[in-house]
Amino acid sequence: MSTTPPAPPPGPPSAPPPGPPSAPPPAAAPGAAPPKSGGSNIWLILFIVAGVLFVGALIFAIISFTGKSSAEDDKDKAQKELASTKNELGTSQGAGQILGNLVTTGAKSADDLKACTDSARTVQNQAIDVLNQKQAGSDVNSQIDGLNAAIDQNTSLCNTSQQSYQAFVDALNKLQSK
């Protein structure tokens, strides 16, 4: 029990179904221009060209903006580096002045300390001479005035040395605090 219709017999194709024949396209009016079949294609081409130009302009604008931003960033970076270098230079100059002051103060302190030490050696030698002469039974009264003058001079030089040393310590503390 098959419900499928029988296959058509082999041979030439069958004719179109019966019915009214299809109508030919309407004829153009006499003297009228034939319709343009490519008219809509021009608008499509113009639209594509405009789109390509727009995309090109957009890409150019993005590249130009990015380039300016990069150049401005480079300029800002260079200005920051210049400011940092100037700051370091100023700091170095300030440190150089402090170190120069420290060296000068240290040198003066050393000179004053040497003067104090040399003076103390002179006092020591004069005192030894006075003691030796006293032991020998000689009169030392004439040498006592010279010894007292040497002691006074030594005290003055050592006070100056103490002040120079304190100035050196102050300069050193100033350097350490920076």
mmCIF file with all atom_site columns, C-alpha atoms in Angstrom:
data_model
loop_
_atom_site.group_PDB
_atom_site.id
_atom_site.type_symbol
_atom_site.label_atom_id
_atom_site.label_alt_id
_atom_site.label_comp_id
_atom_site.label_asym_id
_atom_site.label_entity_id
_atom_site.label_seq_id
_atom_site.pdbx_PDB_ins_code
_atom_site.Cartn_x
_atom_site.Cartn_y
_atom_site.Cartn_z
_atom_site.occupancy
_atom_site.B_iso_or_equiv
_atom_site.pdbx_formal_charge
_atom_site.auth_seq_id
_atom_site.auth_comp_id
_atom_site.auth_asym_id
_atom_site.auth_atom_id
_atom_site.pdbx_PDB_model_num
ATOM 1   C CA . MET A 1 1   ? 0.000   0.000  0.000   1.00 0.00 ? 1   MET A CA 1
ATOM 2   C CA . SER A 1 2   ? 2.005   2.727  -1.236  1.00 0.00 ? 2   SER A CA 1
ATOM 3   C CA . THR A 1 3   ? 0.615   6.229  -1.324  1.00 0.00 ? 3   THR A CA 1
ATOM 4   C CA . THR A 1 4   ? 3.269   7.736  -3.541  1.00 0.00 ? 4   THR A CA 1
ATOM 5   C CA . PRO A 1 5   ? 2.279   8.580  -7.101  1.00 0.00 ? 5   PRO A CA 1
ATOM 6   C CA . PRO A 1 6   ? 3.914   6.651  -9.921  1.00 0.00 ? 6   PRO A CA 1
ATOM 7   C CA . ALA A 1 7   ? 7.096   8.116  -11.444 1.00 0.00 ? 7   ALA A CA 1
ATOM 8   C CA . PRO A 1 8   ? 6.671   9.964  -14.755 1.00 0.00 ? 8   PRO A CA 1
ATOM 9   C CA . PRO A 1 9   ? 7.757   8.060  -17.817 1.00 0.00 ? 9   PRO A CA 1
ATOM 10  C CA . PRO A 1 10  ? 11.210  8.858  -19.184 1.00 0.00 ? 10  PRO A CA 1
ATOM 11  C CA . GLY A 1 11  ? 11.293  11.202 -22.109 1.00 0.00 ? 11  GLY A CA 1
ATOM 12  C CA . PRO A 1 12  ? 11.121  14.895 -22.951 1.00 0.00 ? 12  PRO A CA 1
ATOM 13  C CA . PRO A 1 13  ? 10.170  17.290 -20.200 1.00 0.00 ? 13  PRO A CA 1
ATOM 14  C CA . SER A 1 14  ? 6.592   17.962 -19.654 1.00 0.00 ? 14  SER A CA 1
ATOM 15  C CA . ALA A 1 15  ? 4.979   21.132 -20.923 1.00 0.00 ? 15  ALA A CA 1
ATOM 16  C CA . PRO A 1 16  ? 4.136   24.066 -18.651 1.00 0.00 ? 16  PRO A CA 1
ATOM 17  C CA . PRO A 1 17  ? 0.985   23.702 -16.691 1.00 0.00 ? 17  PRO A CA 1
ATOM 18  C CA . PRO A 1 18  ? -2.123  24.770 -18.400 1.00 0.00 ? 18  PRO A CA 1
ATOM 19  C CA . GLY A 1 19  ? -3.309  28.280 -17.739 1.00 0.00 ? 19  GLY A CA 1
ATOM 20  C CA . PRO A 1 20  ? -3.002  31.760 -19.139 1.00 0.00 ? 20  PRO A CA 1
ATOM 21  C CA . PRO A 1 21  ? 0.401   32.542 -20.627 1.00 0.00 ? 21  PRO A CA 1
ATOM 22  C CA . SER A 1 22  ? 2.704   34.908 -18.689 1.00 0.00 ? 22  SER A CA 1
ATOM 23  C CA . ALA A 1 23  ? 2.481   38.559 -19.729 1.00 0.00 ? 23  ALA A CA 1
ATOM 24  C CA . PRO A 1 24  ? 5.451   40.233 -21.431 1.00 0.00 ? 24  PRO A CA 1
ATOM 25  C CA . PRO A 1 25  ? 6.894   43.339 -19.727 1.00 0.00 ? 25  PRO A CA 1
ATOM 26  C CA . PRO A 1 26  ? 4.978   46.536 -20.469 1.00 0.00 ? 26  PRO A CA 1
ATOM 27  C CA . ALA A 1 27  ? 6.251   48.419 -23.445 1.00 0.00 ? 27  ALA A CA 1
ATOM 28  C CA . ALA A 1 28  ? 7.873   51.805 -22.954 1.00 0.00 ? 28  ALA A CA 1
ATOM 29  C CA . ALA A 1 29  ? 6.056   54.862 -24.023 1.00 0.00 ? 29  ALA A CA 1
ATOM 30  C CA . PRO A 1 30  ? 7.220   56.206 -27.372 1.00 0.00 ? 30  PRO A CA 1
ATOM 31  C CA . GLY A 1 31  ? 9.970   58.893 -26.988 1.00 0.00 ? 31  GLY A CA 1
ATOM 32  C CA . ALA A 1 32  ? 10.698  58.067 -23.321 1.00 0.00 ? 32  ALA A CA 1
ATOM 33  C CA . ALA A 1 33  ? 14.229  57.182 -22.221 1.00 0.00 ? 33  ALA A CA 1
ATOM 34  C CA . PRO A 1 34  ? 14.799  53.570 -21.395 1.00 0.00 ? 34  PRO A CA 1
ATOM 35  C CA . PRO A 1 35  ? 14.983  52.899 -17.628 1.00 0.00 ? 35  PRO A CA 1
ATOM 36  C CA . LYS A 1 36  ? 18.531  52.813 -16.166 1.00 0.00 ? 36  LYS A CA 1
ATOM 37  C CA . SER A 1 37  ? 19.283  49.580 -14.487 1.00 0.00 ? 37  SER A CA 1
ATOM 38  C CA . GLY A 1 38  ? 22.640  50.881 -13.028 1.00 0.00 ? 38  GLY A CA 1
ATOM 39  C CA . GLY A 1 39  ? 21.233  54.030 -11.346 1.00 0.00 ? 39  GLY A CA 1
ATOM 40  C CA . SER A 1 40  ? 21.173  52.515 -7.898  1.00 0.00 ? 40  SER A CA 1
ATOM 41  C CA . ASN A 1 41  ? 24.759  51.274 -8.344  1.00 0.00 ? 41  ASN A CA 1
ATOM 42  C CA . ILE A 1 42  ? 26.126  54.867 -8.496  1.00 0.00 ? 42  ILE A CA 1
ATOM 43  C CA . TRP A 1 43  ? 24.707  55.659 -5.062  1.00 0.00 ? 43  TRP A CA 1
ATOM 44  C CA . LEU A 1 44  ? 26.246  52.474 -3.679  1.00 0.00 ? 44  LEU A CA 1
ATOM 45  C CA . ILE A 1 45  ? 29.654  53.340 -5.146  1.00 0.00 ? 45  ILE A CA 1
ATOM 46  C CA . LEU A 1 46  ? 29.470  56.911 -3.784  1.00 0.00 ? 46  LEU A CA 1
ATOM 47  C CA . PHE A 1 47  ? 28.508  55.567 -0.363  1.00 0.00 ? 47  PHE A CA 1
ATOM 48  C CA . ILE A 1 48  ? 31.461  53.134 -0.340  1.00 0.00 ? 48  ILE A CA 1
ATOM 49  C CA . VAL A 1 49  ? 33.921  55.858 -1.457  1.00 0.00 ? 49  VAL A CA 1
ATOM 50  C CA . ALA A 1 50  ? 32.610  58.235 1.230   1.00 0.00 ? 50  ALA A CA 1
ATOM 51  C CA . GLY A 1 51  ? 32.937  55.478 3.847   1.00 0.00 ? 51  GLY A CA 1
ATOM 52  C CA . VAL A 1 52  ? 36.522  54.720 2.824   1.00 0.00 ? 52  VAL A CA 1
ATOM 53  C CA . LEU A 1 53  ? 37.408  58.436 2.959   1.00 0.00 ? 53  LEU A CA 1
ATOM 54  C CA . PHE A 1 54  ? 35.764  58.767 6.378   1.00 0.00 ? 54  PHE A CA 1
ATOM 55  C CA . VAL A 1 55  ? 37.654  55.755 7.761   1.00 0.00 ? 55  VAL A CA 1
ATOM 56  C CA . GLY A 1 56  ? 40.922  57.123 6.303   1.00 0.00 ? 56  GLY A CA 1
ATOM 57  C CA . ALA A 1 57  ? 40.313  60.529 7.900   1.00 0.00 ? 57  ALA A CA 1
ATOM 58  C CA . LEU A 1 58  ? 39.479  58.869 11.190  1.00 0.00 ? 58  LEU A CA 1
ATOM 59  C CA . ILE A 1 59  ? 42.701  56.809 11.142  1.00 0.00 ? 59  ILE A CA 1
ATOM 60  C CA . PHE A 1 60  ? 44.731  59.922 10.256  1.00 0.00 ? 60  PHE A CA 1
ATOM 61  C CA . ALA A 1 61  ? 43.166  61.854 13.154  1.00 0.00 ? 61  ALA A CA 1
ATOM 62  C CA . ILE A 1 62  ? 43.912  59.056 15.618  1.00 0.00 ? 62  ILE A CA 1
ATOM 63  C CA . ILE A 1 63  ? 47.536  58.803 14.479  1.00 0.00 ? 63  ILE A CA 1
ATOM 64  C CA . SER A 1 64  ? 47.977  62.569 14.612  1.00 0.00 ? 64  SER A CA 1
ATOM 65  C CA . PHE A 1 65  ? 46.469  62.811 18.100  1.00 0.00 ? 65  PHE A CA 1
ATOM 66  C CA . THR A 1 66  ? 48.592  59.926 19.362  1.00 0.00 ? 66  THR A CA 1
ATOM 67  C CA . GLY A 1 67  ? 51.737  61.502 17.909  1.00 0.00 ? 67  GLY A CA 1
ATOM 68  C CA . LYS A 1 68  ? 51.058  64.852 19.612  1.00 0.00 ? 68  LYS A CA 1
ATOM 69  C CA . SER A 1 69  ? 50.332  63.160 22.886  1.00 0.00 ? 69  SER A CA 1
ATOM 70  C CA . SER A 1 70  ? 53.604  61.257 22.677  1.00 0.00 ? 70  SER A CA 1
ATOM 71  C CA . ALA A 1 71  ? 55.522  64.436 21.828  1.00 0.00 ? 71  ALA A CA 1
ATOM 72  C CA . GLU A 1 72  ? 53.884  66.293 24.710  1.00 0.00 ? 72  GLU A CA 1
ATOM 73  C CA . ASP A 1 73  ? 54.679  63.394 27.039  1.00 0.00 ? 73  ASP A CA 1
ATOM 74  C CA . ASP A 1 74  ? 58.310  63.473 25.901  1.00 0.00 ? 74  ASP A CA 1
ATOM 75  C CA . LYS A 1 75  ? 58.431  67.235 26.482  1.00 0.00 ? 75  LYS A CA 1
ATOM 76  C CA . ASP A 1 76  ? 56.931  66.876 29.972  1.00 0.00 ? 76  ASP A CA 1
ATOM 77  C CA . LYS A 1 77  ? 59.375  64.096 30.795  1.00 0.00 ? 77  LYS A CA 1
ATOM 78  C CA . ALA A 1 78  ? 62.327  66.194 29.602  1.00 0.00 ? 78  ALA A CA 1
ATOM 79  C CA . GLN A 1 79  ? 61.159  69.186 31.669  1.00 0.00 ? 79  GLN A CA 1
ATOM 80  C CA . LYS A 1 80  ? 60.825  67.009 34.766  1.00 0.00 ? 80  LYS A CA 1
ATOM 81  C CA . GLU A 1 81  ? 64.320  65.572 34.236  1.00 0.00 ? 81  GLU A CA 1
ATOM 82  C CA . LEU A 1 82  ? 65.715  69.092 33.795  1.00 0.00 ? 82  LEU A CA 1
ATOM 83  C CA . ALA A 1 83  ? 64.064  70.263 37.018  1.00 0.00 ? 83  ALA A CA 1
ATOM 84  C CA . SER A 1 84  ? 65.374  67.199 38.853  1.00 0.00 ? 84  SER A CA 1
ATOM 85  C CA . THR A 1 85  ? 68.888  67.806 37.521  1.00 0.00 ? 85  THR A CA 1
ATOM 86  C CA . LYS A 1 86  ? 68.748  71.470 38.563  1.00 0.00 ? 86  LYS A CA 1
ATOM 87  C CA . ASN A 1 87  ? 67.557  70.431 42.019  1.00 0.00 ? 87  ASN A CA 1
ATOM 88  C CA . GLU A 1 88  ? 70.365  67.881 42.345  1.00 0.00 ? 88  GLU A CA 1
ATOM 89  C CA . LEU A 1 89  ? 72.884  70.453 41.144  1.00 0.00 ? 89  LEU A CA 1
ATOM 90  C CA . GLY A 1 90  ? 71.646  72.950 43.718  1.00 0.00 ? 90  GLY A CA 1
ATOM 91  C CA . THR A 1 91  ? 71.840  70.280 46.406  1.00 0.00 ? 91  THR A CA 1
ATOM 92  C CA . SER A 1 92  ? 75.328  69.324 45.265  1.00 0.00 ? 92  SER A CA 1
ATOM 93  C CA . GLN A 1 93  ? 76.454  72.951 45.310  1.00 0.00 ? 93  GLN A CA 1
ATOM 94  C CA . GLY A 1 94  ? 75.005  73.396 48.798  1.00 0.00 ? 94  GLY A CA 1
ATOM 95  C CA . ALA A 1 95  ? 76.712  70.205 49.963  1.00 0.00 ? 95  ALA A CA 1
ATOM 96  C CA . GLY A 1 96  ? 79.927  71.382 48.323  1.00 0.00 ? 96  GLY A CA 1
ATOM 97  C CA . GLN A 1 97  ? 79.759  74.656 50.231  1.00 0.00 ? 97  GLN A CA 1
ATOM 98  C CA . ILE A 1 98  ? 79.117  72.830 53.498  1.00 0.00 ? 98  ILE A CA 1
ATOM 99  C CA . LEU A 1 99  ? 81.990  70.420 52.833  1.00 0.00 ? 99  LEU A CA 1
ATOM 100 C CA . GLY A 1 100 ? 84.247  73.328 51.887  1.00 0.00 ? 100 GLY A CA 1
ATOM 101 C CA . ASN A 1 101 ? 83.325  75.081 55.127  1.00 0.00 ? 101 ASN A CA 1
ATOM 102 C CA . LEU A 1 102 ? 83.972  71.857 57.042  1.00 0.00 ? 102 LEU A CA 1
ATOM 103 C CA . VAL A 1 103 ? 87.415  71.433 55.493  1.00 0.00 ? 103 VAL A CA 1
ATOM 104 C CA . THR A 1 104 ? 88.332  75.075 56.164  1.00 0.00 ? 104 THR A CA 1
ATOM 105 C CA . THR A 1 105 ? 87.108  74.863 59.757  1.00 0.00 ? 105 THR A CA 1
ATOM 106 C CA . GLY A 1 106 ? 88.892  71.551 60.273  1.00 0.00 ? 106 GLY A CA 1
ATOM 107 C CA . ALA A 1 107 ? 92.139  72.941 58.884  1.00 0.00 ? 107 ALA A CA 1
ATOM 108 C CA . LYS A 1 108 ? 91.945  75.988 61.196  1.00 0.00 ? 108 LYS A CA 1
ATOM 109 C CA . SER A 1 109 ? 91.170  73.744 64.154  1.00 0.00 ? 109 SER A CA 1
ATOM 110 C CA . ALA A 1 110 ? 94.179  71.559 63.324  1.00 0.00 ? 110 ALA A CA 1
ATOM 111 C CA . ASP A 1 111 ? 96.454  74.619 62.982  1.00 0.00 ? 111 ASP A CA 1
ATOM 112 C CA . ASP A 1 112 ? 95.248  76.023 66.312  1.00 0.00 ? 112 ASP A CA 1
ATOM 113 C CA . LEU A 1 113 ? 95.693  72.649 68.008  1.00 0.00 ? 113 LEU A CA 1
ATOM 114 C CA . LYS A 1 114 ? 99.254  72.432 66.674  1.00 0.00 ? 114 LYS A CA 1
ATOM 115 C CA . ALA A 1 115 ? 99.993  75.945 67.982  1.00 0.00 ? 115 ALA A CA 1
ATOM 116 C CA . CYS A 1 116 ? 98.636  74.918 71.399  1.00 0.00 ? 116 CYS A CA 1
ATOM 117 C CA . THR A 1 117 ? 100.758 71.757 71.367  1.00 0.00 ? 117 THR A CA 1
ATOM 118 C CA . ASP A 1 118 ? 103.908 73.624 70.269  1.00 0.00 ? 118 ASP A CA 1
ATOM 119 C CA . SER A 1 119 ? 103.334 76.248 72.968  1.00 0.00 ? 119 SER A CA 1
ATOM 120 C CA . ALA A 1 120 ? 102.839 73.526 75.581  1.00 0.00 ? 120 ALA A CA 1
ATOM 121 C CA . ARG A 1 121 ? 106.134 71.957 74.523  1.00 0.00 ? 121 ARG A CA 1
ATOM 122 C CA . THR A 1 122 ? 107.838 75.355 74.962  1.00 0.00 ? 122 THR A CA 1
ATOM 123 C CA . VAL A 1 123 ? 106.310 75.727 78.451  1.00 0.00 ? 123 VAL A CA 1
ATOM 124 C CA . GLN A 1 124 ? 107.450 72.209 79.311  1.00 0.00 ? 124 GLN A CA 1
ATOM 125 C CA . ASN A 1 125 ? 111.012 72.896 78.162  1.00 0.00 ? 125 ASN A CA 1
ATOM 126 C CA . GLN A 1 126 ? 111.174 76.186 80.085  1.00 0.00 ? 126 GLN A CA 1
ATOM 127 C CA . ALA A 1 127 ? 109.790 74.510 83.215  1.00 0.00 ? 127 ALA A CA 1
ATOM 128 C CA . ILE A 1 128 ? 112.382 71.742 82.949  1.00 0.00 ? 128 ILE A CA 1
ATOM 129 C CA . ASP A 1 129 ? 115.156 74.345 82.589  1.00 0.00 ? 129 ASP A CA 1
ATOM 130 C CA . VAL A 1 130 ? 113.882 76.229 85.679  1.00 0.00 ? 130 VAL A CA 1
ATOM 131 C CA . LEU A 1 131 ? 113.728 73.003 87.707  1.00 0.00 ? 131 LEU A CA 1
ATOM 132 C CA . ASN A 1 132 ? 117.170 71.909 86.574  1.00 0.00 ? 132 ASN A CA 1
ATOM 133 C CA . GLN A 1 133 ? 118.670 75.264 87.515  1.00 0.00 ? 133 GLN A CA 1
ATOM 134 C CA . LYS A 1 134 ? 116.896 75.189 90.889  1.00 0.00 ? 134 LYS A CA 1
ATOM 135 C CA . GLN A 1 135 ? 118.315 71.730 91.572  1.00 0.00 ? 135 GLN A CA 1
ATOM 136 C CA . ALA A 1 136 ? 121.743 73.027 90.654  1.00 0.00 ? 136 ALA A CA 1
ATOM 137 C CA . GLY A 1 137 ? 121.304 75.763 93.251  1.00 0.00 ? 137 GLY A CA 1
ATOM 138 C CA . SER A 1 138 ? 121.074 78.626 90.785  1.00 0.00 ? 138 SER A CA 1
ATOM 139 C CA . ASP A 1 139 ? 118.788 81.633 91.142  1.00 0.00 ? 139 ASP A CA 1
ATOM 140 C CA . VAL A 1 140 ? 115.674 81.050 88.947  1.00 0.00 ? 140 VAL A CA 1
ATOM 141 C CA . ASN A 1 141 ? 113.786 84.286 89.681  1.00 0.00 ? 141 ASN A CA 1
ATOM 142 C CA . SER A 1 142 ? 114.801 85.799 86.337  1.00 0.00 ? 142 SER A CA 1
ATOM 143 C CA . GLN A 1 143 ? 113.487 82.743 84.472  1.00 0.00 ? 143 GLN A CA 1
ATOM 144 C CA . ILE A 1 144 ? 110.176 82.550 86.381  1.00 0.00 ? 144 ILE A CA 1
ATOM 145 C CA . ASP A 1 145 ? 108.846 85.659 84.623  1.00 0.00 ? 145 ASP A CA 1
ATOM 146 C CA . GLY A 1 146 ? 109.604 84.075 81.216  1.00 0.00 ? 146 GLY A CA 1
ATOM 147 C CA . LEU A 1 147 ? 107.976 80.815 82.303  1.00 0.00 ? 147 LEU A CA 1
ATOM 148 C CA . ASN A 1 148 ? 104.833 82.652 83.470  1.00 0.00 ? 148 ASN A CA 1
ATOM 149 C CA . ALA A 1 149 ? 104.640 84.525 80.125  1.00 0.00 ? 149 ALA A CA 1
ATOM 150 C CA . ALA A 1 150 ? 104.978 81.207 78.250  1.00 0.00 ? 150 ALA A CA 1
ATOM 151 C CA . ILE A 1 151 ? 102.206 79.690 80.403  1.00 0.00 ? 151 ILE A CA 1
ATOM 152 C CA . ASP A 1 152 ? 99.894  82.657 79.674  1.00 0.00 ? 152 ASP A CA 1
ATOM 153 C CA . GLN A 1 153 ? 100.602 82.407 75.943  1.00 0.00 ? 153 GLN A CA 1
ATOM 154 C CA . ASN A 1 154 ? 99.967  78.644 76.031  1.00 0.00 ? 154 ASN A CA 1
ATOM 155 C CA . THR A 1 155 ? 96.639  79.168 77.804  1.00 0.00 ? 155 THR A CA 1
ATOM 156 C CA . SER A 1 156 ? 95.552  81.695 75.167  1.00 0.00 ? 156 SER A CA 1
ATOM 157 C CA . LEU A 1 157 ? 96.579  79.434 72.260  1.00 0.00 ? 157 LEU A CA 1
ATOM 158 C CA . CYS A 1 158 ? 94.833  76.430 73.786  1.00 0.00 ? 158 CYS A CA 1
ATOM 159 C CA . ASN A 1 159 ? 91.639  78.459 74.356  1.00 0.00 ? 159 ASN A CA 1
ATOM 160 C CA . THR A 1 160 ? 91.721  79.470 70.677  1.00 0.00 ? 160 THR A CA 1
ATOM 161 C CA . SER A 1 161 ? 92.270  75.808 69.772  1.00 0.00 ? 161 SER A CA 1
ATOM 162 C CA . GLN A 1 162 ? 89.255  74.822 71.880  1.00 0.00 ? 162 GLN A CA 1
ATOM 163 C CA . GLN A 1 163 ? 87.073  77.400 70.073  1.00 0.00 ? 163 GLN A CA 1
ATOM 164 C CA . SER A 1 164 ? 88.295  76.182 66.657  1.00 0.00 ? 164 SER A CA 1
ATOM 165 C CA . TYR A 1 165 ? 87.595  72.607 67.647  1.00 0.00 ? 165 TYR A CA 1
ATOM 166 C CA . GLN A 1 166 ? 84.042  73.545 68.685  1.00 0.00 ? 166 GLN A CA 1
ATOM 167 C CA . ALA A 1 167 ? 83.500  75.346 65.345  1.00 0.00 ? 167 ALA A CA 1
ATOM 168 C CA . PHE A 1 168 ? 84.689  72.192 63.549  1.00 0.00 ? 168 PHE A CA 1
ATOM 169 C CA . VAL A 1 169 ? 82.299  70.004 65.552  1.00 0.00 ? 169 VAL A CA 1
ATOM 170 C CA . ASP A 1 170 ? 79.428  72.412 64.792  1.00 0.00 ? 170 ASP A CA 1
ATOM 171 C CA . ALA A 1 171 ? 80.213  72.297 61.054  1.00 0.00 ? 171 ALA A CA 1
ATOM 172 C CA . LEU A 1 172 ? 80.373  68.503 61.184  1.00 0.00 ? 172 LEU A CA 1
ATOM 173 C CA . ASN A 1 173 ? 77.007  68.344 62.954  1.00 0.00 ? 173 ASN A CA 1
ATOM 174 C CA . LYS A 1 174 ? 75.514  70.678 60.343  1.00 0.00 ? 174 LYS A CA 1
ATOM 175 C CA . LEU A 1 175 ? 76.731  68.368 57.580  1.00 0.00 ? 175 LEU A CA 1
ATOM 176 C CA . GLN A 1 176 ? 75.371  65.292 59.317  1.00 0.00 ? 176 GLN A CA 1
ATOM 177 C CA . SER A 1 177 ? 71.951  66.907 59.764  1.00 0.00 ? 177 SER A CA 1
ATOM 178 C CA . LYS A 1 178 ? 71.543  67.484 56.018  1.00 0.00 ? 178 LYS A CA 1
#
